[in-house]
Amino acid sequence: RMRVLLGANGALGHDLLGHPETRGRVEAIERAISRAGLPFTTLCQDRVADRVAGVSLPQEIARVHNPGFVSGMSKLCEELKADGRVANLDRDTYATGSSYEDLLRSVAVASEIVDEVIGSGDPSLSGFALVRPPGHHAVPRSPMGFCIFNTVSLAVERARENGIKRVAIVDFDVHHGNGTQDIFLRDKDVLYLSTHQEGIFPGTGRVEEIGLGEAKGTTINVPLPSGSGDQAVKMAWESIVEKAIRRFKPDMIFVSAGYDAHWKDPQAGCSFQSSTFHWLTRELKELALDLCKGRIVFVLEGGYDLDALGDCVVESLRALNGSPSNPLLDSDALFDDEPEQMRKVEEAVAEAYEGISRYL
């Protein structure tokens, strides 16, 4: 039977009234999971607590992020705690007195899940880190776009410490993961693959961005037009994503699991159904079973309509459990497969394919 190892950190103190990236996000997911009655294995919280209390975690984070940035965040949050203030780190990103500890805990949850999935040797086991704040916009020296530390990149480094050589990261968040792309741009052993809505924040993720030096061809971007839905994802998957991962032959797959491409999400303009994420997750797990002994870990990124976020994560978990899709928030009025929309999608996928075809 397929199993899911779930670790959560709702980062309850990292919260700002009126901001879309709120403590309510993980709470909404946990409510949706309990309503759906899904079976899962829970990550041992004692081990997470030990990691957070230990001295090595900030050093691990400093392998991806500038050490001065890491210690600066720690200092800033101490000051904020003393004053009871919230700081704006940039236009979109805030920190509170507990943000640094919350971030440590989220990183610890993700890396403990990595240890368990690799250590279990069980192909039927998948991991899902329900953590916040998200991470994929965070660059080595600074926060960006709601993100402070790049959790998925830190989880990848943890896997490599565990002897994993080649890693594929699939990022299906509606926004391009510029931070993750930057971190691995010159690394030929990491394939970074993003499908995202074109022309929105953060403005990166163009087809021409394919990696640097000997890592050319290990960054693949598939920008999709607004209004893209189920058919667009399937076309991108079949033309590019699946081929690229098969060709790369990873030892483990990571997923930057953002759910803001859902039709209800206020932060962008795509039209994914909840069930789109069941399909996508099932395909990813099947690839992992085919290529890398089932080793796959999902790390939560975006998703800002709380009902849709809960429904979509539950759909992903159903796929990882081997249960059928049973969405609450699919819509039959999205028009994402109208001829004009499909023409735009076909053009976008063809352009992305052309840009990367010599590496497929």
CSV table of C-alpha atoms in Angstrom, one decimal:
chain,number,residue,atom,x,y,z
A,1,ARG,CA,0.0,0.0,0.0
A,2,MET,CA,1.2,3.5,-0.8
A,3,ARG,CA,2.1,5.6,2.2
A,4,VAL,CA,2.7,9.3,2.9
A,5,LEU,CA,4.9,10.7,5.6
A,6,LEU,CA,3.5,14.1,6.6
A,7,GLY,CA,5.4,16.8,8.6
A,8,ALA,CA,3.8,20.1,9.3
A,9,ASN,CA,5.0,23.5,10.7
A,10,GLY,CA,2.3,26.1,10.5
A,11,ALA,CA,4.7,28.8,11.8
A,12,LEU,CA,2.0,30.3,13.9
A,13,GLY,CA,4.1,33.3,15.1
A,14,HIS,CA,5.0,34.2,11.5
A,15,ASP,CA,1.9,36.1,10.7
A,16,LEU,CA,0.8,39.6,9.6
A,17,LEU,CA,-2.8,40.7,9.5
A,18,GLY,CA,-4.0,41.3,6.0
A,19,HIS,CA,-1.0,39.6,4.3
A,20,PRO,CA,-1.9,36.7,2.0
A,21,GLU,CA,0.9,34.5,3.4
A,22,THR,CA,-0.7,33.8,6.7
A,23,ARG,CA,-0.7,31.3,9.6
A,24,GLY,CA,-4.2,30.2,8.3
A,25,ARG,CA,-2.6,28.4,5.3
A,26,VAL,CA,-1.3,25.3,7.0
A,27,GLU,CA,-4.3,25.3,9.4
A,28,ALA,CA,-6.6,25.2,6.4
A,29,ILE,CA,-4.7,22.3,4.9
A,30,GLU,CA,-4.8,20.4,8.2
A,31,ARG,CA,-8.6,20.9,8.4
A,32,ALA,CA,-9.1,19.7,4.9
A,33,ILE,CA,-6.9,16.6,5.5
A,34,SER,CA,-8.9,15.7,8.7
A,35,ARG,CA,-12.3,16.3,6.9
A,36,ALA,CA,-11.1,14.0,4.0
A,37,GLY,CA,-10.1,11.3,6.6
A,38,LEU,CA,-6.9,10.6,4.8
A,39,PRO,CA,-4.4,8.1,6.3
A,40,PHE,CA,-0.9,9.2,6.8
A,41,THR,CA,2.2,8.7,8.9
A,42,THR,CA,3.3,11.6,11.1
A,43,LEU,CA,6.8,12.8,11.3
A,44,CYS,CA,8.4,12.4,14.8
A,45,GLN,CA,8.3,15.8,16.4
A,46,ASP,CA,11.0,15.0,18.9
A,47,ARG,CA,13.6,14.7,16.2
A,48,VAL,CA,12.5,18.0,14.7
A,49,ALA,CA,12.8,19.6,18.1
A,50,ASP,CA,16.3,18.1,18.6
A,51,ARG,CA,17.4,19.5,15.2
A,52,VAL,CA,16.0,23.0,16.0
A,53,ALA,CA,17.8,23.0,19.4
A,54,GLY,CA,21.1,21.8,17.9
A,55,VAL,CA,23.9,24.0,16.6
A,56,SER,CA,24.3,22.5,13.2
A,57,LEU,CA,21.0,23.8,11.6
A,58,PRO,CA,22.1,27.4,11.0
A,59,GLN,CA,25.4,26.0,9.5
A,60,GLU,CA,23.3,23.8,7.1
A,61,ILE,CA,21.3,26.8,6.1
A,62,ALA,CA,24.5,28.7,5.4
A,63,ARG,CA,25.5,26.1,2.8
A,64,VAL,CA,22.7,27.6,0.6
A,65,HIS,CA,22.4,31.1,2.1
A,66,ASN,CA,25.0,33.7,2.8
A,67,PRO,CA,26.1,33.2,6.5
A,68,GLY,CA,25.8,36.9,7.2
A,69,PHE,CA,22.2,36.8,6.0
A,70,VAL,CA,21.4,33.8,8.2
A,71,SER,CA,22.9,35.4,11.4
A,72,GLY,CA,21.4,38.8,10.4
A,73,MET,CA,17.9,37.2,10.3
A,74,SER,CA,18.5,35.6,13.8
A,75,LYS,CA,19.6,39.0,15.2
A,76,LEU,CA,16.7,40.9,13.6
A,77,CYS,CA,14.1,38.5,15.0
A,78,GLU,CA,15.6,38.8,18.5
A,79,GLU,CA,15.1,42.6,18.2
A,80,LEU,CA,11.6,42.2,16.9
A,81,LYS,CA,10.7,39.9,19.7
A,82,ALA,CA,12.0,42.4,22.3
A,83,ASP,CA,10.0,45.2,20.7
A,84,GLY,CA,6.9,43.2,19.7
A,85,ARG,CA,7.3,44.6,16.2
A,86,VAL,CA,6.9,43.3,12.6
A,87,ALA,CA,9.5,44.3,10.0
A,88,ASN,CA,9.1,44.6,6.3
A,89,LEU,CA,12.1,42.8,4.7
A,90,ASP,CA,11.0,44.0,1.3
A,91,ARG,CA,7.8,45.1,-0.4
A,92,ASP,CA,6.2,41.7,-0.1
A,93,THR,CA,8.0,39.9,2.7
A,94,TYR,CA,7.8,40.4,6.5
A,95,ALA,CA,9.4,39.0,9.6
A,96,THR,CA,8.2,38.8,13.2
A,97,GLY,CA,9.9,38.0,16.5
A,98,SER,CA,9.4,34.3,16.0
A,99,SER,CA,10.1,34.1,12.2
A,100,TYR,CA,13.7,32.8,12.6
A,101,GLU,CA,12.6,30.0,14.9
A,102,ASP,CA,9.7,29.2,12.6
A,103,LEU,CA,12.1,29.1,9.7
A,104,LEU,CA,14.5,26.7,11.5
A,105,ARG,CA,11.6,24.5,12.3
A,106,SER,CA,10.3,24.4,8.7
A,107,VAL,CA,13.8,23.6,7.4
A,108,ALA,CA,14.1,20.9,10.1
A,109,VAL,CA,10.8,19.3,9.2
A,110,ALA,CA,11.7,19.2,5.5
A,111,SER,CA,15.2,17.7,6.1
A,112,GLU,CA,13.9,15.1,8.6
A,113,ILE,CA,11.3,14.0,6.0
A,114,VAL,CA,14.2,13.6,3.5
A,115,ASP,CA,16.1,11.5,6.0
A,116,GLU,CA,13.1,9.2,6.6
A,117,VAL,CA,12.2,8.8,2.9
A,118,ILE,CA,15.8,7.9,1.9
A,119,GLY,CA,16.4,5.8,5.1
A,120,SER,CA,13.2,3.8,4.8
A,121,GLY,CA,14.3,2.2,1.5
A,122,ASP,CA,10.5,1.8,0.9
A,123,PRO,CA,9.4,2.8,-2.7
A,124,SER,CA,5.8,3.1,-1.6
A,125,LEU,CA,6.6,5.9,0.9
A,126,SER,CA,6.4,9.6,-0.2
A,127,GLY,CA,7.1,12.7,1.9
A,128,PHE,CA,5.2,15.9,2.2
A,129,ALA,CA,6.5,18.9,4.2
A,130,LEU,CA,3.5,21.2,5.0
A,131,VAL,CA,5.7,24.1,6.0
A,132,ARG,CA,5.7,27.9,5.7
A,133,PRO,CA,6.7,30.5,4.8
A,134,PRO,CA,7.3,29.3,1.2
A,135,GLY,CA,10.9,29.3,0.0
A,136,HIS,CA,11.4,29.2,-3.8
A,137,HIS,CA,11.9,33.0,-4.4
A,138,ALA,CA,14.5,33.3,-1.6
A,139,VAL,CA,18.0,33.9,-3.1
A,140,PRO,CA,21.3,33.1,-1.4
A,141,ARG,CA,21.7,36.7,0.0
A,142,SER,CA,18.2,37.9,0.6
A,143,PRO,CA,14.5,37.2,1.1
A,144,MET,CA,12.0,37.8,-1.7
A,145,GLY,CA,8.3,37.3,-2.5
A,146,PHE,CA,7.0,36.0,0.9
A,147,CYS,CA,10.1,33.7,1.1
A,148,ILE,CA,13.1,34.0,3.5
A,149,PHE,CA,15.0,30.7,3.4
A,150,ASN,CA,14.8,28.4,0.4
A,151,THR,CA,13.4,25.3,2.0
A,152,VAL,CA,13.4,23.0,-1.0
A,153,SER,CA,17.0,23.8,-1.9
A,154,LEU,CA,18.0,23.1,1.7
A,155,ALA,CA,16.1,19.7,1.5
A,156,VAL,CA,18.0,18.9,-1.7
A,157,GLU,CA,21.3,19.6,0.1
A,158,ARG,CA,20.2,17.3,2.9
A,159,ALA,CA,19.5,14.5,0.4
A,160,ARG,CA,23.0,15.0,-1.1
A,161,GLU,CA,24.5,14.6,2.3
A,162,ASN,CA,22.6,11.3,2.4
A,163,GLY,CA,24.5,10.1,-0.7
A,164,ILE,CA,21.9,11.1,-3.3
A,165,LYS,CA,23.8,12.3,-6.4
A,166,ARG,CA,21.4,13.6,-9.0
A,167,VAL,CA,18.2,15.5,-8.1
A,168,ALA,CA,15.3,16.7,-10.1
A,169,ILE,CA,13.2,19.6,-8.7
A,170,VAL,CA,9.8,20.1,-10.3
A,171,ASP,CA,8.2,23.5,-9.4
A,172,PHE,CA,4.5,23.7,-10.3
A,173,ASP,CA,3.8,26.9,-8.4
A,174,VAL,CA,2.2,29.6,-10.6
A,175,HIS,CA,5.2,31.9,-10.0
A,176,HIS,CA,8.7,31.0,-11.2
A,177,GLY,CA,11.0,29.8,-8.5
A,178,ASN,CA,13.8,32.3,-9.3
A,179,GLY,CA,15.7,31.6,-6.0
A,180,THR,CA,15.9,27.8,-6.6
A,181,GLN,CA,16.9,28.4,-10.2
A,182,ASP,CA,19.7,30.8,-9.1
A,183,ILE,CA,21.0,28.4,-6.4
A,184,PHE,CA,21.4,25.5,-8.9
A,185,LEU,CA,22.1,27.5,-12.1
A,186,ARG,CA,25.6,26.1,-12.5
A,187,ASP,CA,25.0,22.7,-10.9
A,188,LYS,CA,24.9,19.9,-13.5
A,189,ASP,CA,23.6,17.4,-10.9
A,190,VAL,CA,20.4,19.3,-10.3
A,191,LEU,CA,17.6,19.5,-12.9
A,192,TYR,CA,15.3,22.5,-12.1
A,193,LEU,CA,12.1,22.4,-14.1
A,194,SER,CA,9.4,25.0,-13.7
A,195,THR,CA,5.9,25.5,-15.2
A,196,HIS,CA,4.5,28.9,-14.3
A,197,GLN,CA,2.3,31.7,-15.6
A,198,GLU,CA,4.3,34.0,-17.9
A,199,GLY,CA,4.6,37.7,-17.4
A,200,ILE,CA,3.9,37.9,-13.7
A,201,PHE,CA,6.0,38.1,-10.5
A,202,PRO,CA,9.0,37.7,-10.3
A,203,GLY,CA,9.6,38.3,-14.0
A,204,THR,CA,12.1,35.5,-14.4
A,205,GLY,CA,11.7,32.0,-15.9
A,206,ARG,CA,12.0,32.7,-19.6
A,207,VAL,CA,12.6,29.9,-22.0
A,208,GLU,CA,16.2,31.2,-22.7
A,209,GLU,CA,17.2,30.6,-19.0
A,210,ILE,CA,18.6,27.1,-19.4
A,211,GLY,CA,21.5,26.9,-16.9
A,212,LEU,CA,25.2,28.0,-17.1
A,213,GLY,CA,28.5,26.4,-18.1
A,214,GLU,CA,28.5,22.6,-17.8
A,215,ALA,CA,24.9,22.9,-16.3
A,216,LYS,CA,23.4,24.1,-19.6
A,217,GLY,CA,20.2,22.2,-20.2
A,218,THR,CA,19.6,21.4,-16.5
A,219,THR,CA,17.3,24.5,-16.1
A,220,ILE,CA,14.1,24.2,-18.0
A,221,ASN,CA,11.3,26.8,-18.0
A,222,VAL,CA,7.9,26.4,-19.4
A,223,PRO,CA,6.1,29.8,-19.2
A,224,LEU,CA,2.3,29.3,-19.8
A,225,PRO,CA,-0.2,32.0,-20.9
A,226,SER,CA,-2.8,33.2,-18.3
A,227,GLY,CA,-5.9,31.1,-18.3
A,228,SER,CA,-3.9,27.9,-18.7
A,229,GLY,CA,-5.6,24.9,-17.1
A,230,ASP,CA,-5.7,21.1,-17.1
A,231,GLN,CA,-5.0,20.7,-20.8
A,232,ALA,CA,-2.0,23.1,-20.7
A,233,VAL,CA,-0.4,21.2,-17.9
A,234,LYS,CA,-0.9,17.8,-19.6
A,235,MET,CA,0.6,19.2,-22.8
A,236,ALA,CA,3.7,20.7,-21.0
A,237,TRP,CA,4.1,17.4,-19.1
A,238,GLU,CA,4.0,15.2,-22.1
A,239,SER,CA,6.0,17.4,-24.5
A,240,ILE,CA,8.7,18.5,-22.1
A,241,VAL,CA,8.6,17.7,-18.4
A,242,GLU,CA,8.4,13.9,-18.4
A,243,LYS,CA,11.0,13.6,-21.2
A,244,ALA,CA,13.4,15.9,-19.4
A,245,ILE,CA,13.2,14.0,-16.1
A,246,ARG,CA,13.5,10.6,-17.8
A,247,ARG,CA,16.5,11.8,-19.7
A,248,PHE,CA,18.1,13.2,-16.6
A,249,LYS,CA,17.6,10.0,-14.6
A,250,PRO,CA,17.5,11.5,-11.1
A,251,ASP,CA,18.2,9.5,-7.9
A,252,MET,CA,15.4,11.5,-6.2
A,253,ILE,CA,12.6,13.9,-7.1
A,254,PHE,CA,11.7,17.0,-5.2
A,255,VAL,CA,8.5,19.0,-5.8
A,256,SER,CA,8.1,22.7,-5.1
A,257,ALA,CA,4.4,22.3,-4.5
A,258,GLY,CA,2.6,25.6,-4.9
A,259,TYR,CA,-1.1,25.5,-5.5
A,260,ASP,CA,-1.7,29.1,-6.6
A,261,ALA,CA,-2.3,28.1,-10.2
A,262,HIS,CA,-5.8,27.0,-9.1
A,263,TRP,CA,-8.7,28.8,-10.7
A,264,LYS,CA,-9.8,30.2,-7.3
A,265,ASP,CA,-6.4,31.7,-6.3
A,266,PRO,CA,-6.3,35.5,-6.1
A,267,GLN,CA,-2.6,35.9,-6.7
A,268,ALA,CA,-2.5,34.9,-10.4
A,269,GLY,CA,-4.6,34.0,-13.5
A,270,CYS,CA,-4.3,30.3,-14.2
A,271,SER,CA,-7.2,27.8,-14.3
A,272,PHE,CA,-6.0,24.6,-12.8
A,273,GLN,CA,-8.6,22.4,-11.2
A,274,SER,CA,-8.1,20.7,-7.9
A,275,SER,CA,-8.0,17.4,-9.7
A,276,THR,CA,-5.2,18.7,-12.0
A,277,PHE,CA,-2.9,18.4,-8.9
A,278,HIS,CA,-4.1,14.8,-8.4
A,279,TRP,CA,-3.1,14.0,-12.0
A,280,LEU,CA,0.2,15.8,-11.7
A,281,THR,CA,1.1,14.2,-8.4
A,282,ARG,CA,0.3,10.7,-9.6
A,283,GLU,CA,2.5,11.2,-12.7
A,284,LEU,CA,5.3,12.5,-10.5
A,285,LYS,CA,5.1,9.5,-8.1
A,286,GLU,CA,5.0,7.1,-11.1
A,287,LEU,CA,8.1,8.7,-12.5
A,288,ALA,CA,9.8,8.3,-9.1
A,289,LEU,CA,8.9,4.7,-8.9
A,290,ASP,CA,10.2,4.2,-12.4
A,291,LEU,CA,13.5,6.1,-12.1
A,292,CYS,CA,14.5,6.5,-8.5
A,293,LYS,CA,13.1,3.7,-6.2
A,294,GLY,CA,10.0,5.9,-5.4
A,295,ARG,CA,12.0,8.6,-3.6
A,296,ILE,CA,10.0,11.8,-3.8
A,297,VAL,CA,9.5,14.7,-1.4
A,298,PHE,CA,7.0,17.6,-1.8
A,299,VAL,CA,7.6,20.9,-0.1
A,300,LEU,CA,4.7,23.4,0.2
A,301,GLU,CA,5.2,26.7,-1.6
A,302,GLY,CA,2.3,29.1,-2.6
A,303,GLY,CA,-1.5,28.8,-2.5
A,304,TYR,CA,-3.5,31.6,-1.1
A,305,ASP,CA,-7.2,30.8,-1.4
A,306,LEU,CA,-7.6,28.7,1.7
A,307,ASP,CA,-10.4,26.5,0.6
A,308,ALA,CA,-8.7,25.8,-2.7
A,309,LEU,CA,-5.3,25.2,-1.0
A,310,GLY,CA,-6.8,22.6,1.3
A,311,ASP,CA,-8.6,20.9,-1.6
A,312,CYS,CA,-5.5,20.8,-3.8
A,313,VAL,CA,-3.2,19.4,-1.1
A,314,VAL,CA,-5.7,16.7,-0.3
A,315,GLU,CA,-5.8,15.8,-4.0
A,316,SER,CA,-2.0,15.5,-4.0
A,317,LEU,CA,-2.1,13.4,-0.9
A,318,ARG,CA,-4.8,11.1,-2.4
A,319,ALA,CA,-2.6,10.6,-5.4
A,320,LEU,CA,0.4,9.7,-3.2
A,321,ASN,CA,-1.8,7.3,-1.2
A,322,GLY,CA,-3.0,5.6,-4.3
A,323,SER,CA,-6.6,6.9,-3.7
A,324,PRO,CA,-8.8,8.2,-6.5
A,325,SER,CA,-9.4,11.9,-7.1
A,326,ASN,CA,-12.4,13.3,-5.3
A,327,PRO,CA,-12.2,17.1,-5.6
A,328,LEU,CA,-14.6,19.6,-4.0
A,329,LEU,CA,-13.5,22.6,-6.1
A,330,ASP,CA,-13.4,21.6,-9.7
A,331,SER,CA,-15.3,23.9,-12.0
A,332,ASP,CA,-17.0,23.2,-15.4
A,333,ALA,CA,-16.9,26.9,-16.4
A,334,LEU,CA,-13.2,27.6,-16.9
A,335,PHE,CA,-13.0,27.7,-20.7
A,336,ASP,CA,-9.4,26.8,-20.5
A,337,ASP,CA,-9.7,24.4,-23.5
A,338,GLU,CA,-11.4,27.0,-25.9
A,339,PRO,CA,-9.7,26.9,-29.3
A,340,GLU,CA,-8.1,30.4,-28.9
A,341,GLN,CA,-6.7,29.5,-25.4
A,342,MET,CA,-5.4,26.2,-26.7
A,343,ARG,CA,-3.7,27.9,-29.6
A,344,LYS,CA,-1.8,30.2,-27.1
A,345,VAL,CA,-0.9,27.2,-25.0
A,346,GLU,CA,0.4,25.2,-28.0
A,347,GLU,CA,2.5,28.1,-29.1
A,348,ALA,CA,4.0,28.5,-25.6
A,349,VAL,CA,4.8,24.8,-25.2
A,350,ALA,CA,6.2,24.7,-28.7
A,351,GLU,CA,8.5,27.7,-28.0
A,352,ALA,CA,9.6,26.1,-24.7
A,353,TYR,CA,10.3,22.8,-26.4
A,354,GLU,CA,12.3,24.5,-29.2
A,355,GLY,CA,14.4,26.3,-26.6
A,356,ILE,CA,15.4,23.1,-24.8
A,357,SER,CA,14.9,20.4,-27.4
A,358,ARG,CA,18.6,19.8,-28.0
A,359,TYR,CA,18.8,18.8,-24.3
A,360,LEU,CA,15.9,16.4,-24.5
